[in-house]
CSV table of N, CA and C in Angstrom, one decimal:
chain,number,residue,atom,x,y,z
A,1,UNK,N,-14.3,9.3,10.4
A,1,UNK,CA,-13.0,9.7,9.9
A,1,UNK,C,-13.2,11.0,9.1
A,2,UNK,N,-12.4,12.0,9.5
A,2,UNK,CA,-12.3,13.2,8.8
A,2,UNK,C,-11.1,13.3,8.0
A,3,UNK,N,-11.1,14.0,6.8
A,3,UNK,CA,-9.9,14.2,6.0
A,3,UNK,C,-9.7,15.7,5.7
A,4,UNK,N,-8.4,16.1,5.6
A,4,UNK,CA,-8.1,17.4,5.2
A,4,UNK,C,-7.0,17.4,4.2
A,5,UNK,N,-7.1,18.1,3.1
A,5,UNK,CA,-6.1,18.2,2.1
A,5,UNK,C,-5.0,19.2,2.5
A,6,UNK,N,-3.8,18.8,2.4
A,6,UNK,CA,-2.6,19.7,2.7
A,6,UNK,C,-2.0,20.3,1.4
A,7,UNK,N,-2.5,20.0,0.3
A,7,UNK,CA,-2.0,20.4,-1.0
A,7,UNK,C,-0.8,19.5,-1.4
A,8,UNK,N,-0.4,19.6,-2.6
A,8,UNK,CA,0.7,18.8,-3.2
A,8,UNK,C,0.5,17.3,-3.0
A,9,UNK,N,-0.8,16.9,-3.0
A,9,UNK,CA,-1.1,15.5,-2.9
A,9,UNK,C,-1.1,14.9,-1.5
A,10,UNK,N,-0.8,15.7,-0.5
A,10,UNK,CA,-0.8,15.1,0.9
A,10,UNK,C,-2.2,15.3,1.5
A,11,UNK,N,-2.6,14.3,2.3
A,11,UNK,CA,-3.9,14.3,2.9
A,11,UNK,C,-3.7,13.8,4.4
A,12,UNK,N,-4.3,14.5,5.3
A,12,UNK,CA,-4.3,14.1,6.7
A,12,UNK,C,-5.7,13.5,7.0
A,13,UNK,N,-5.7,12.3,7.7
A,13,UNK,CA,-6.9,11.7,8.1
A,13,UNK,C,-7.0,11.6,9.6
A,14,UNK,N,-8.1,11.9,10.2
A,14,UNK,CA,-8.3,11.9,11.6
A,14,UNK,C,-9.4,10.9,12.0
A,15,UNK,N,-9.1,10.2,13.1
A,15,UNK,CA,-10.2,9.4,13.7
A,15,UNK,C,-10.6,10.1,15.0
A,16,UNK,N,-11.9,10.3,15.1
A,16,UNK,CA,-12.4,11.1,16.3
A,16,UNK,C,-13.4,10.3,17.1
A,17,UNK,N,-13.4,10.4,18.4
A,17,UNK,CA,-14.4,9.9,19.2
A,17,UNK,C,-14.8,11.0,20.2
A,18,UNK,N,-16.1,11.3,20.1
A,18,UNK,CA,-16.6,12.4,21.0
A,18,UNK,C,-15.8,13.7,20.8
A,19,UNK,N,-15.5,14.0,19.5
A,19,UNK,CA,-14.8,15.2,19.1
A,19,UNK,C,-13.4,15.3,19.7
A,20,UNK,N,-12.8,14.2,20.0
A,20,UNK,CA,-11.4,14.1,20.5
A,20,UNK,C,-10.6,13.3,19.5
A,21,UNK,N,-9.5,13.9,19.0
A,21,UNK,CA,-8.7,13.3,18.0
A,21,UNK,C,-8.0,12.1,18.6
A,22,UNK,N,-8.2,10.9,18.0
A,22,UNK,CA,-7.5,9.7,18.4
A,22,UNK,C,-6.3,9.4,17.6
A,23,UNK,N,-6.3,9.7,16.4
A,23,UNK,CA,-5.1,9.5,15.5
A,23,UNK,C,-5.1,10.4,14.3
A,24,UNK,N,-3.9,10.6,13.8
A,24,UNK,CA,-3.8,11.5,12.6
A,24,UNK,C,-2.8,10.9,11.7
A,25,UNK,N,-3.2,10.6,10.5
A,25,UNK,CA,-2.3,9.9,9.5
A,25,UNK,C,-2.0,10.9,8.4
A,26,UNK,N,-0.8,10.8,7.8
A,26,UNK,CA,-0.5,11.6,6.7
A,26,UNK,C,-0.3,10.7,5.5
A,27,UNK,N,-1.0,10.9,4.4
A,27,UNK,CA,-0.9,10.1,3.2
A,27,UNK,C,-0.4,11.0,2.1
A,28,UNK,N,0.3,10.4,1.1
A,28,UNK,CA,0.8,11.1,-0.1
A,28,UNK,C,0.3,10.4,-1.3
A,29,UNK,N,0.0,11.1,-2.4
A,29,UNK,CA,-0.6,10.4,-3.5
A,29,UNK,C,0.4,9.6,-4.4
A,30,UNK,N,1.6,9.5,-4.0
A,30,UNK,CA,2.6,8.6,-4.7
A,30,UNK,C,2.0,7.2,-4.7
A,31,UNK,N,1.5,6.8,-3.5
A,31,UNK,CA,0.7,5.6,-3.4
A,31,UNK,C,-0.4,5.9,-2.5
A,32,UNK,N,-1.6,5.7,-2.9
A,32,UNK,CA,-2.8,6.2,-2.1
A,32,UNK,C,-2.8,5.7,-0.7
A,33,UNK,N,-2.4,4.4,-0.5
A,33,UNK,CA,-2.5,3.8,0.9
A,33,UNK,C,-1.1,3.9,1.6
A,34,UNK,N,-0.2,4.7,1.2
A,34,UNK,CA,1.1,4.8,1.7
A,34,UNK,C,1.1,5.8,2.9
A,35,UNK,N,1.1,5.3,4.1
A,35,UNK,CA,1.1,6.1,5.3
A,35,UNK,C,2.5,6.6,5.6
A,36,UNK,N,2.7,7.9,5.8
A,36,UNK,CA,4.1,8.4,6.0
A,36,UNK,C,4.3,8.5,7.5
A,37,UNK,N,3.3,9.0,8.2
A,37,UNK,CA,3.5,9.1,9.7
A,37,UNK,C,2.2,9.1,10.4
A,38,UNK,N,2.2,8.8,11.7
A,38,UNK,CA,1.0,8.8,12.5
A,38,UNK,C,1.3,9.5,13.8
A,39,UNK,N,0.3,10.3,14.2
A,39,UNK,CA,0.3,10.9,15.5
A,39,UNK,C,-0.7,10.1,16.4
A,40,UNK,N,-0.2,9.6,17.5
A,40,UNK,CA,-1.1,8.8,18.3
A,40,UNK,C,-1.3,9.4,19.7
A,41,UNK,N,-2.5,9.5,20.2
A,41,UNK,CA,-2.8,10.0,21.5
A,41,UNK,C,-3.0,8.8,22.4
A,42,UNK,N,-2.8,8.9,23.7
A,42,UNK,CA,-3.0,7.8,24.6
A,42,UNK,C,-4.4,7.1,24.5
A,43,UNK,N,-5.5,7.8,24.2
A,43,UNK,CA,-6.8,7.2,24.0
A,43,UNK,C,-6.9,6.5,22.7
A,44,UNK,N,-6.0,6.9,21.7
A,44,UNK,CA,-6.2,6.3,20.4
A,44,UNK,C,-5.2,5.1,20.1
A,45,UNK,N,-4.5,4.7,21.1
A,45,UNK,CA,-3.5,3.6,20.9
A,45,UNK,C,-4.2,2.3,20.8
A,46,UNK,N,-3.5,1.4,20.1
A,46,UNK,CA,-4.0,0.0,20.0
A,46,UNK,C,-3.3,-0.8,21.0
A,47,UNK,N,-4.0,-1.7,21.7
A,47,UNK,CA,-3.4,-2.6,22.7
A,47,UNK,C,-2.2,-3.4,22.1
A,48,UNK,N,-1.1,-3.3,22.8
A,48,UNK,CA,0.1,-4.1,22.4
A,48,UNK,C,0.9,-3.4,21.4
A,49,UNK,N,0.4,-2.3,20.8
A,49,UNK,CA,1.2,-1.6,19.7
A,49,UNK,C,1.7,-0.3,20.2
A,50,UNK,N,0.9,0.7,20.4
A,50,UNK,CA,1.3,2.0,20.8
A,50,UNK,C,1.4,2.0,22.3
A,51,UNK,N,2.5,2.4,22.9
A,51,UNK,CA,2.7,2.5,24.3
A,51,UNK,C,2.8,3.9,24.8
A,52,UNK,N,2.8,4.9,23.9
A,52,UNK,CA,2.9,6.3,24.3
A,52,UNK,C,2.4,7.2,23.2
A,53,UNK,N,2.0,8.4,23.5
A,53,UNK,CA,1.6,9.4,22.5
A,53,UNK,C,2.8,10.0,21.8
A,54,UNK,N,2.6,10.5,20.6
A,54,UNK,CA,3.6,11.1,19.9
A,54,UNK,C,3.5,10.9,18.4
A,55,UNK,N,4.5,11.4,17.6
A,55,UNK,CA,4.6,11.2,16.2
A,55,UNK,C,5.5,10.1,15.9
A,56,UNK,N,5.0,9.2,15.0
A,56,UNK,CA,5.8,8.0,14.6
A,56,UNK,C,6.0,8.0,13.1
A,57,UNK,N,7.1,7.6,12.6
A,57,UNK,CA,7.4,7.5,11.2
A,57,UNK,C,7.7,6.0,10.8
A,58,UNK,N,7.1,5.6,9.6
A,58,UNK,CA,7.2,4.3,9.1
A,58,UNK,C,8.4,4.2,8.2
A,59,UNK,N,9.4,3.4,8.4
A,59,UNK,CA,10.5,3.2,7.6
A,59,UNK,C,10.3,1.9,6.8
A,60,UNK,N,10.5,2.0,5.5
A,60,UNK,CA,10.2,0.9,4.6
A,60,UNK,C,11.4,0.5,3.8
A,61,UNK,N,11.3,-0.8,3.3
A,61,UNK,CA,12.4,-1.3,2.5
A,61,UNK,C,12.0,-1.0,1.0
A,62,UNK,N,12.8,-1.5,0.1
A,62,UNK,CA,12.6,-1.2,-1.3
A,62,UNK,C,11.3,-1.8,-1.9
A,63,UNK,N,10.7,-2.7,-1.2
A,63,UNK,CA,9.4,-3.2,-1.6
A,63,UNK,C,8.2,-2.5,-1.0
A,64,UNK,N,8.5,-1.5,-0.1
A,64,UNK,CA,7.4,-0.8,0.5
A,64,UNK,C,6.9,-1.4,1.8
A,65,UNK,N,7.6,-2.5,2.3
A,65,UNK,CA,7.2,-3.2,3.5
A,65,UNK,C,7.8,-2.4,4.7
A,66,UNK,N,6.9,-2.2,5.7
A,66,UNK,CA,7.4,-1.5,6.9
A,66,UNK,C,8.4,-2.4,7.7
A,67,UNK,N,9.6,-1.9,7.9
A,67,UNK,CA,10.6,-2.7,8.6
A,67,UNK,C,10.9,-2.1,10.0
A,68,UNK,N,10.6,-0.8,10.1
A,68,UNK,CA,10.9,-0.1,11.4
A,68,UNK,C,9.9,1.0,11.6
A,69,UNK,N,9.7,1.4,12.9
A,69,UNK,CA,9.0,2.6,13.2
A,69,UNK,C,9.9,3.4,14.1
A,70,UNK,N,10.0,4.7,13.8
A,70,UNK,CA,10.8,5.6,14.6
A,70,UNK,C,10.0,6.7,15.2
A,71,UNK,N,10.4,7.3,16.3
A,71,UNK,CA,9.6,8.4,16.9
A,71,UNK,C,10.1,9.7,16.4
A,72,UNK,N,9.6,10.8,16.8
A,72,UNK,CA,9.9,12.1,16.3
A,72,UNK,C,11.4,12.5,16.6
A,73,UNK,N,12.0,11.9,17.6
A,73,UNK,CA,13.4,12.2,17.9
A,73,UNK,C,14.4,11.4,17.1
A,74,UNK,N,13.9,10.3,16.4
A,74,UNK,CA,14.7,9.5,15.5
A,74,UNK,C,14.9,8.1,15.9
A,75,UNK,N,15.0,7.7,17.2
A,75,UNK,CA,15.3,6.4,17.6
A,75,UNK,C,14.2,5.4,17.2
A,76,UNK,N,14.6,4.2,16.8
A,76,UNK,CA,13.6,3.2,16.5
A,76,UNK,C,12.8,2.7,17.7
A,77,UNK,N,11.5,2.6,17.5
A,77,UNK,CA,10.7,2.1,18.6
A,77,UNK,C,10.1,0.7,18.4
A,78,UNK,N,10.1,0.3,17.1
A,78,UNK,CA,9.7,-1.1,16.7
A,78,UNK,C,10.5,-1.5,15.5
A,79,UNK,N,10.8,-2.8,15.4
A,79,UNK,CA,11.5,-3.4,14.3
A,79,UNK,C,10.7,-4.7,13.9
A,80,UNK,N,10.5,-4.8,12.6
A,80,UNK,CA,9.7,-5.9,12.0
A,80,UNK,C,10.6,-6.8,11.1
A,81,UNK,N,10.4,-8.1,11.3
A,81,UNK,CA,11.2,-9.1,10.5
A,81,UNK,C,10.2,-10.0,9.7
A,82,UNK,N,10.4,-10.2,8.4
A,82,UNK,CA,9.5,-11.0,7.6
A,82,UNK,C,10.3,-12.1,6.9
A,83,UNK,N,9.5,-13.1,6.6
A,83,UNK,CA,10.1,-14.2,5.8
A,83,UNK,C,10.3,-13.7,4.3
A,84,UNK,N,10.9,-14.5,3.5
A,84,UNK,CA,11.1,-14.1,2.1
A,84,UNK,C,9.8,-14.1,1.4
A,85,UNK,N,8.7,-14.7,1.9
A,85,UNK,CA,7.4,-14.6,1.3
A,85,UNK,C,6.5,-13.6,2.0
A,86,UNK,N,7.0,-12.8,2.9
A,86,UNK,CA,6.2,-11.7,3.5
A,86,UNK,C,5.5,-12.1,4.8
A,87,UNK,N,5.7,-13.3,5.3
A,87,UNK,CA,5.1,-13.6,6.6
A,87,UNK,C,5.8,-12.9,7.7
A,88,UNK,N,5.0,-12.3,8.6
A,88,UNK,CA,5.6,-11.6,9.8
A,88,UNK,C,6.2,-12.6,10.7
A,89,UNK,N,7.5,-12.5,11.0
A,89,UNK,CA,8.2,-13.4,11.9
A,89,UNK,C,8.3,-12.9,13.3
A,90,UNK,N,8.8,-11.6,13.4
A,90,UNK,CA,8.9,-11.0,14.7
A,90,UNK,C,8.6,-9.5,14.6
A,91,UNK,N,8.1,-9.0,15.8
A,91,UNK,CA,8.0,-7.5,16.0
A,91,UNK,C,8.6,-7.2,17.3
A,92,UNK,N,9.7,-6.5,17.3
A,92,UNK,CA,10.4,-6.2,18.5
A,92,UNK,C,10.4,-4.7,18.9
A,93,UNK,N,10.4,-4.4,20.2
A,93,UNK,CA,10.4,-3.0,20.6
A,93,UNK,C,11.9,-2.6,20.6
A,94,UNK,N,12.1,-1.3,21.1
A,94,UNK,CA,13.4,-0.7,21.1
A,94,UNK,C,14.4,-1.5,22.0
A,95,UNK,N,13.9,-2.3,22.9
A,95,UNK,CA,14.8,-3.1,23.8
A,95,UNK,C,15.0,-4.5,23.3
A,96,UNK,N,14.4,-4.8,22.1
A,96,UNK,CA,14.6,-6.2,21.6
A,96,UNK,C,13.6,-7.2,22.1
A,97,UNK,N,12.6,-6.7,22.8
A,97,UNK,CA,11.5,-7.6,23.4
A,97,UNK,C,10.5,-7.9,22.3
A,98,UNK,N,10.0,-9.1,22.2
A,98,UNK,CA,8.9,-9.4,21.2
A,98,UNK,C,7.6,-8.8,21.7
A,99,UNK,N,6.9,-8.0,20.9
A,99,UNK,CA,5.7,-7.4,21.4
A,99,UNK,C,4.5,-8.1,20.9
A,100,UNK,N,4.6,-9.1,20.1
A,100,UNK,CA,3.4,-9.9,19.7
A,100,UNK,C,3.2,-10.9,20.8
A,101,UNK,N,1.9,-11.0,21.2
A,101,UNK,CA,1.6,-12.0,22.2
A,101,UNK,C,0.4,-12.8,21.8
């Protein structure tokens, strides 16, 4: 994993395999582990999660829980539903299909 400082507290992290970028995450020091966006390449995707390359943004509720993922054009590509105690209940794609198997 390589990291690069962008200034103003932002850091980009890269995962590389054979000098090929697999993913790029942007973090901000407001919360150290708070991922703002991810760029995913076809080789860097996780089975059942990423289905295409691009930039994705994590949308969170007031508790910081990821409830939706949007692509660079704005439409939601995944929606997450949790119980009142934080247990993951469903993960749906943009068509309403459950992506957890």
